[in-house]
mmCIF file of C-alpha atoms in Angstrom:
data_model
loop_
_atom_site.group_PDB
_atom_site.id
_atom_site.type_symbol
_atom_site.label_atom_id
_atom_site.label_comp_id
_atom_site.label_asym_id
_atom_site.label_seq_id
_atom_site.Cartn_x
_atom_site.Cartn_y
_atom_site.Cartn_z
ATOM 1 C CA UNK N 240 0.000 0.000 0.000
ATOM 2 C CA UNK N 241 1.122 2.873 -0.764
ATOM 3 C CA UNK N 242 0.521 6.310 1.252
ATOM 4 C CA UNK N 243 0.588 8.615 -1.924
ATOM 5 C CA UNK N 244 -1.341 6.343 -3.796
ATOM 6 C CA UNK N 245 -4.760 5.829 -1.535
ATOM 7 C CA UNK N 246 -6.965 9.091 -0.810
ATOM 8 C CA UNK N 247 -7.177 8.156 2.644
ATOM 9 C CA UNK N 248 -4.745 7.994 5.467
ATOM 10 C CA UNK N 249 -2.598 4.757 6.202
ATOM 11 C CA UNK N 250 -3.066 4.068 10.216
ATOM 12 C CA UNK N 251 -1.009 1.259 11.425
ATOM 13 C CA UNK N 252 -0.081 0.455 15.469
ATOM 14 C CA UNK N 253 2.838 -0.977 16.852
ATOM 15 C CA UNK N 254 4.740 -1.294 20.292
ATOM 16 C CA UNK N 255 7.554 -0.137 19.137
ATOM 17 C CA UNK N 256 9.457 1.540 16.119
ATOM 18 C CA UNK N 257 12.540 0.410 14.898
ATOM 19 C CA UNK N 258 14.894 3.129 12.295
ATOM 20 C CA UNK N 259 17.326 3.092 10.084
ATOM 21 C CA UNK N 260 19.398 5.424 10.051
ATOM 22 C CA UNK N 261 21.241 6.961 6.596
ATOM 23 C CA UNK N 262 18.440 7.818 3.426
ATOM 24 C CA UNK N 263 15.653 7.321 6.404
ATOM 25 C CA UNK N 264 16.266 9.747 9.198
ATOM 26 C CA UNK N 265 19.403 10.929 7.992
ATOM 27 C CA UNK N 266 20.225 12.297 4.206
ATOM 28 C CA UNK N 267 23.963 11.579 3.951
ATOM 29 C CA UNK N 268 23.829 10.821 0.192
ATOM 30 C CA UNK N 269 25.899 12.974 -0.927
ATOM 31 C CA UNK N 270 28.780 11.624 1.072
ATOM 32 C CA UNK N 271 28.026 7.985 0.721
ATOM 33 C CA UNK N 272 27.914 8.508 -2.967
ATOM 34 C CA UNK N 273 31.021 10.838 -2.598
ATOM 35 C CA UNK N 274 33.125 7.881 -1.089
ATOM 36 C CA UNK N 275 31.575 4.583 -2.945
ATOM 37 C CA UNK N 276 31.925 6.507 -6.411
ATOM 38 C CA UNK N 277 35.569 6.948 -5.576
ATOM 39 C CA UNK N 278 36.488 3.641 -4.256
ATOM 40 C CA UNK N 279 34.476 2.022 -7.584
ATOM 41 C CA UNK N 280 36.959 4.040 -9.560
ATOM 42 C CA UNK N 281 39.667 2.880 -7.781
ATOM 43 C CA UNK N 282 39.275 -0.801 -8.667
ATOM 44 C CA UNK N 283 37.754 -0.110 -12.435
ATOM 45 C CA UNK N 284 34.204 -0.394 -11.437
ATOM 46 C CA UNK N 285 31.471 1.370 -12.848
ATOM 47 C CA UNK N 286 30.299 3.743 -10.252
ATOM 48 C CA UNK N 287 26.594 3.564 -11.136
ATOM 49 C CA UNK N 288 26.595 -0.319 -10.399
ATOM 50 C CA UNK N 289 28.450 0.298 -7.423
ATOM 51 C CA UNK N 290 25.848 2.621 -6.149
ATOM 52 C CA UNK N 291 22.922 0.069 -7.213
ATOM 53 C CA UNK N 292 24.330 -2.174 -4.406
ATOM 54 C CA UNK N 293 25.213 -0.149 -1.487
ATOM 55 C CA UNK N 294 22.359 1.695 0.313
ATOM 56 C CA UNK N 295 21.525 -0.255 3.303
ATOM 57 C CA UNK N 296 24.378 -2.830 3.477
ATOM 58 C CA UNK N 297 27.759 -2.627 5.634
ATOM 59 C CA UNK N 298 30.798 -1.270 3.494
ATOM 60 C CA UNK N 299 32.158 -5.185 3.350
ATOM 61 C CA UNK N 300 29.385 -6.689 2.072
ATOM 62 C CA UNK N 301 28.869 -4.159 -0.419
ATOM 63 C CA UNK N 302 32.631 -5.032 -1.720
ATOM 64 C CA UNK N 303 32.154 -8.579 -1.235
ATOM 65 C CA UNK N 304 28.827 -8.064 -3.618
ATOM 66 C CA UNK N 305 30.974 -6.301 -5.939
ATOM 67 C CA UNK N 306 34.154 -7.919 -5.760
ATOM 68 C CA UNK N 307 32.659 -11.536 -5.632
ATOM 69 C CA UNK N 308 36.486 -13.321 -6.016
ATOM 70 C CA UNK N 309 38.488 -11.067 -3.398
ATOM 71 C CA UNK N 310 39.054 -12.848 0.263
ATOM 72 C CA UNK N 311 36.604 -11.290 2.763
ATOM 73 C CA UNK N 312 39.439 -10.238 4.831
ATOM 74 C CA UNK N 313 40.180 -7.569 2.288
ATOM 75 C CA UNK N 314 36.548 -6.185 2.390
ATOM 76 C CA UNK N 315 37.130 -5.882 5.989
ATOM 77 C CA UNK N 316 40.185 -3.757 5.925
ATOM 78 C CA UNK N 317 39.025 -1.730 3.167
ATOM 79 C CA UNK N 318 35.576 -1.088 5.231
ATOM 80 C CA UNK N 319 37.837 0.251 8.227
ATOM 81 C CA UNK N 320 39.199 2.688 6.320
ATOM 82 C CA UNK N 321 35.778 3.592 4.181
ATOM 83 C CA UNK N 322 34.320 3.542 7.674
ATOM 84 C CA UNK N 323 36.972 6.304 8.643
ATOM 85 C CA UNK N 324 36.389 8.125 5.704
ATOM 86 C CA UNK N 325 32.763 8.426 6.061
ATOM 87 C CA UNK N 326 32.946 9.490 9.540
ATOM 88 C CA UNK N 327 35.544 12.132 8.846
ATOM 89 C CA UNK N 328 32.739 13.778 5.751
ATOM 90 C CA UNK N 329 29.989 15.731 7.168
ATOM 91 C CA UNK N 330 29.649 17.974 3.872
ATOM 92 C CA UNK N 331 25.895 17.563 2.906
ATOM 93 C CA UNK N 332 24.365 15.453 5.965
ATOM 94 C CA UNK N 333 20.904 16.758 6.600
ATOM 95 C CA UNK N 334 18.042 15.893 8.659
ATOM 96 C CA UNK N 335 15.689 13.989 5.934
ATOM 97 C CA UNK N 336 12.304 15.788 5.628
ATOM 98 C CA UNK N 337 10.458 15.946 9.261
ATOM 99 C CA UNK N 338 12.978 14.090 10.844
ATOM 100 C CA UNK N 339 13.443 16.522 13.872
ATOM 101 C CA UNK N 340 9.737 16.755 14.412
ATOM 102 C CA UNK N 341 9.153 12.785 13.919
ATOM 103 C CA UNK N 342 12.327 12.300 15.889
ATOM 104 C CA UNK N 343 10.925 14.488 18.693
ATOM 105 C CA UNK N 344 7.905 13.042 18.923
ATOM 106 C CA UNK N 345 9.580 9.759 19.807
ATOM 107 C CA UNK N 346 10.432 10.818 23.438
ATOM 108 C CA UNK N 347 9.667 8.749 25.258
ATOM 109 C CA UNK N 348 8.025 6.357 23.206
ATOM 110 C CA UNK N 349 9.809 3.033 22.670
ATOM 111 C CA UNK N 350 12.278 3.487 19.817
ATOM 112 C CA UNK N 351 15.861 2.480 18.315
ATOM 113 C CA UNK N 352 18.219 3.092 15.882
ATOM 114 C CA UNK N 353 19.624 0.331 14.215
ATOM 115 C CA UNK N 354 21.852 0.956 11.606
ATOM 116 C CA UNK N 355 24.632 -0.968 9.187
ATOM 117 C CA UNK N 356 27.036 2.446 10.592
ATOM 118 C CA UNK N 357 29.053 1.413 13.273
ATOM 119 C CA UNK N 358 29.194 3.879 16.449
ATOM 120 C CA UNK N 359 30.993 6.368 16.090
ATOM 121 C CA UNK N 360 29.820 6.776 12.411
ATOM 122 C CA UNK N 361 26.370 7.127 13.773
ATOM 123 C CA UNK N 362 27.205 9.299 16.543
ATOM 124 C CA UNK N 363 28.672 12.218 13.874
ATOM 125 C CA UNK N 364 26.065 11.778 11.264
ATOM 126 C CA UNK N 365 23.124 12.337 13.732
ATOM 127 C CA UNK N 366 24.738 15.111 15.584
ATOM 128 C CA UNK N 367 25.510 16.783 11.801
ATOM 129 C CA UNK N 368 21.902 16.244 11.052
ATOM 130 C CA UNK N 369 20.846 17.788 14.791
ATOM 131 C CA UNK N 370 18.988 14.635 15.411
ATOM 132 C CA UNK N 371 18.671 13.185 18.963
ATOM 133 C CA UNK N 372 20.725 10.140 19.316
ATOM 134 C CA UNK N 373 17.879 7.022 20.491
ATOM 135 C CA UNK N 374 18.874 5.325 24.005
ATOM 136 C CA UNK N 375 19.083 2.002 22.669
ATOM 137 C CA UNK N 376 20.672 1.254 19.529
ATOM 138 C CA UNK N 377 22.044 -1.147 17.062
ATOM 139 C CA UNK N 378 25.178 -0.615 15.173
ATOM 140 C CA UNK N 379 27.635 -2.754 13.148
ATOM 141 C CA UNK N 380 29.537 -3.926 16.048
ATOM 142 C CA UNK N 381 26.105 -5.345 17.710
ATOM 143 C CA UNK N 382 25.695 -7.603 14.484
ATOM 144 C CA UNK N 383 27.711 -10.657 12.866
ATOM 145 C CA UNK N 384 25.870 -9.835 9.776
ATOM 146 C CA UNK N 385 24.698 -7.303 7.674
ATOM 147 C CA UNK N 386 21.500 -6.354 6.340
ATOM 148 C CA UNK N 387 19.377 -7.864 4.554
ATOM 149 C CA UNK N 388 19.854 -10.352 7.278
ATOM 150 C CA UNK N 389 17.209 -9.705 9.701
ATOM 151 C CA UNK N 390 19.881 -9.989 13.181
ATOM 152 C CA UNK N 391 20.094 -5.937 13.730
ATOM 153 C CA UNK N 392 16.208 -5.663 13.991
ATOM 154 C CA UNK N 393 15.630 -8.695 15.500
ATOM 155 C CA UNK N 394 18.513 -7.408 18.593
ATOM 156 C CA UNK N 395 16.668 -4.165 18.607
ATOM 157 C CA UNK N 396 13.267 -5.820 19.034
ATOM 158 C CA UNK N 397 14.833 -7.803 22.145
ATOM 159 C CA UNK N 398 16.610 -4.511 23.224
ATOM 160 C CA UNK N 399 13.434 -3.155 23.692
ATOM 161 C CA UNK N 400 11.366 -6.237 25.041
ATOM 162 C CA UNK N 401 9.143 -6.431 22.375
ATOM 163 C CA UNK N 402 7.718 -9.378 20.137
ATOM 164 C CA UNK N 403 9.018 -8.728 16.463
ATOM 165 C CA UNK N 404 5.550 -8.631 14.862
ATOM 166 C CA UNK N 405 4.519 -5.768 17.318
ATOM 167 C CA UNK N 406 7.579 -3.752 15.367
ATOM 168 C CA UNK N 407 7.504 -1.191 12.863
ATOM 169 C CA UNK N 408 10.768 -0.753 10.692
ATOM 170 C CA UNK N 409 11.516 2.554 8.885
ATOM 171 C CA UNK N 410 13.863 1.835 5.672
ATOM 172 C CA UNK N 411 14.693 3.309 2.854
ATOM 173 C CA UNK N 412 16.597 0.624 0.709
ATOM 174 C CA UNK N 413 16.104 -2.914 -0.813
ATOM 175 C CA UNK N 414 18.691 -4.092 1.736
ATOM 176 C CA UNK N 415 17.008 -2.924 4.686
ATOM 177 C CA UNK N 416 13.456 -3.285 3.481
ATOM 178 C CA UNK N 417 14.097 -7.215 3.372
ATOM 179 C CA UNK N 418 15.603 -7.312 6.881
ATOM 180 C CA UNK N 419 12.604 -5.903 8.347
ATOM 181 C CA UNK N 420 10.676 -8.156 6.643
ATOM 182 C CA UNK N 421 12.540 -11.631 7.566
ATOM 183 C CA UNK N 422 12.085 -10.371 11.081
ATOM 184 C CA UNK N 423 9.091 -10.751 10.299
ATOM 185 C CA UNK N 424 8.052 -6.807 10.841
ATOM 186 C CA UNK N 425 5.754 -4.544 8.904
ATOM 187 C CA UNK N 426 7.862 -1.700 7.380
ATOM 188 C CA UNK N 427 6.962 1.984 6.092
ATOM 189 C CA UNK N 428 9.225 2.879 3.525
ATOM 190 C CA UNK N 429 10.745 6.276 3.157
ATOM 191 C CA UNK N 430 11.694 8.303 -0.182
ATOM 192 C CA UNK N 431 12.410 7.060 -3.657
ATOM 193 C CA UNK N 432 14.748 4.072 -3.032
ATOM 194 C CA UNK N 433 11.721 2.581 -0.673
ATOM 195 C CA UNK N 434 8.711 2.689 -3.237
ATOM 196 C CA UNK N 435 10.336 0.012 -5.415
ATOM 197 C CA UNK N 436 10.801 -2.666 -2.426
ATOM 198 C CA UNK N 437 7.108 -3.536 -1.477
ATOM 199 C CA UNK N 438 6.880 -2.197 2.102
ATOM 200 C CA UNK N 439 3.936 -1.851 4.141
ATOM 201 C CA UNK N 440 3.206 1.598 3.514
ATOM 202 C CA UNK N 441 5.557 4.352 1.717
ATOM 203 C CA UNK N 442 5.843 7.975 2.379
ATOM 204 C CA UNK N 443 8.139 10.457 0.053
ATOM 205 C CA UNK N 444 9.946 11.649 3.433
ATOM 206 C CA UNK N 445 8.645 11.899 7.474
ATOM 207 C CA UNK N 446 6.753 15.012 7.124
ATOM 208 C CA UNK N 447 3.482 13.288 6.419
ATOM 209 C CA UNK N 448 3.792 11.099 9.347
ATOM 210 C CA UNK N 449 2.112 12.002 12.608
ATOM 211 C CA UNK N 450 3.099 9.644 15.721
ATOM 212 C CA UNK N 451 0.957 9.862 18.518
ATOM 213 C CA UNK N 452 1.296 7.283 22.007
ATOM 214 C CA UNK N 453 -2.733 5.455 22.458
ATOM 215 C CA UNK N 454 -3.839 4.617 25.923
ATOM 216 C CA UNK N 455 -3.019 1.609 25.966
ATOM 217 C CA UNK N 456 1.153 2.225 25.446
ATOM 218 C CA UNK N 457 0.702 1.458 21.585
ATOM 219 C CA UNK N 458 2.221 3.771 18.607
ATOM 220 C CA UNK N 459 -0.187 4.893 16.302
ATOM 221 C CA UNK N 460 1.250 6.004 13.115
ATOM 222 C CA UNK N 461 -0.981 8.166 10.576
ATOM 223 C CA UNK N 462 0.260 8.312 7.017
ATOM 224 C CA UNK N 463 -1.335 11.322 5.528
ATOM 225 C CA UNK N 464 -1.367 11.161 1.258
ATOM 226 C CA UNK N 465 0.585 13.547 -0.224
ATOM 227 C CA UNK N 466 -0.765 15.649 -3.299
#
């Protein structure tokens, strides 16, 4: 279902909300494509297929995706240093659409980030975007594998004490719309990336979304169509 394709709202409930972080809460676009476009180059690939692959995945799979023969213990050393990279590049990171007031209307609802960034990456691309960092959250250290495997939102879920299908996952790629959805989650996708993938519901960005807590501790989300 789509939200700009139905004239009325989307309402869906959950116990708890699950988010992605980069192309969902945060647009940092213009440096992931910065770095991947560059390190494509670097090993003759063509940039464009590069950037096919890599929303939503951790830097090694990505390479391990498109360097299919080299030993995984390469993709790992390169993804320190991409990792590095990435973290060192604020130029262009920006709260997506509505983030801050979606974001804020989170307090003190039951929330988490979970993201294929590790920390510290995290930690500078929210505070570029002036986003509050969630208490509980899931990075690349906290998984053995990357999306689309569903582990990270399956670890938030338990984080948070609650039963997966009582989550709702907010994604904006391929990658990370299949991990919420072999947790067995429903998932709202968010901008163009998402609309492809099948999710739940789709918004352009999160200022057509209205959270508001129900009496009984639920989430209800309201997905209002956009002209």
């Amino acid at each position: 279902m789509s939200a700009s394709a139905t004239t009325a709202p989307v309402v869906l409930t959950a116990k708890a909300l699950l988010l992605d972080m980069d192309g969902t809460i945060v647009n940092s676009d213009a440096v992931v494509e910065r770095c991947w476009r560059e390190w494509a180059e670097s090993h003759g690939l063509d940039p464009r297929e590069a950037l096919k692959v890599v929303h939503g995945r951790q830097g090694y799979a990505t390479m391990a995706i498109l360097l299919p023969e080299r030993p995984m213990e390469h993709n790992h050393a390169e993804n320190a240093v991409m990792l590095a990279r990435e973290t060192a590049d604020t130029d262009g990171v920006v709260p997506v659409g509505g983030a801050p007031e979606f974001m804020a209307a989170l307090g003190g609802l039951p929330h988490a980030l979970v993201t294929s960034a590790d920390a510290a990456l995290a930690a500078v691309r929210m505070s570029a975007a002036g986003l509050p960092m969630p208490g509980v959250r899931v990075t690349a250290e906290s998984v053995s594998a990357s999306k689309p495997d569903p582990e990270g939102f399956l670890k938030g879920a338990a984080a948070l004490g609650v039963d997966p299908a009582e989550c709702i996952v907010f994604e904006d790629s391929a990658a990370g719309i299949a991990a919420g959805q072999a947790a067995g989650m429903r998932v709202i996708g968010i901008g163009p990336r998402a609309a492809a993938h099948a999710p739940t519901a789709h918004a352009p960005d999160l200022t057509s979304i209205h959270v508001q807590p129900t009496p009984d501790g639920s989430i209800q989300l309201t997905l209002t169509p956009t002209a």
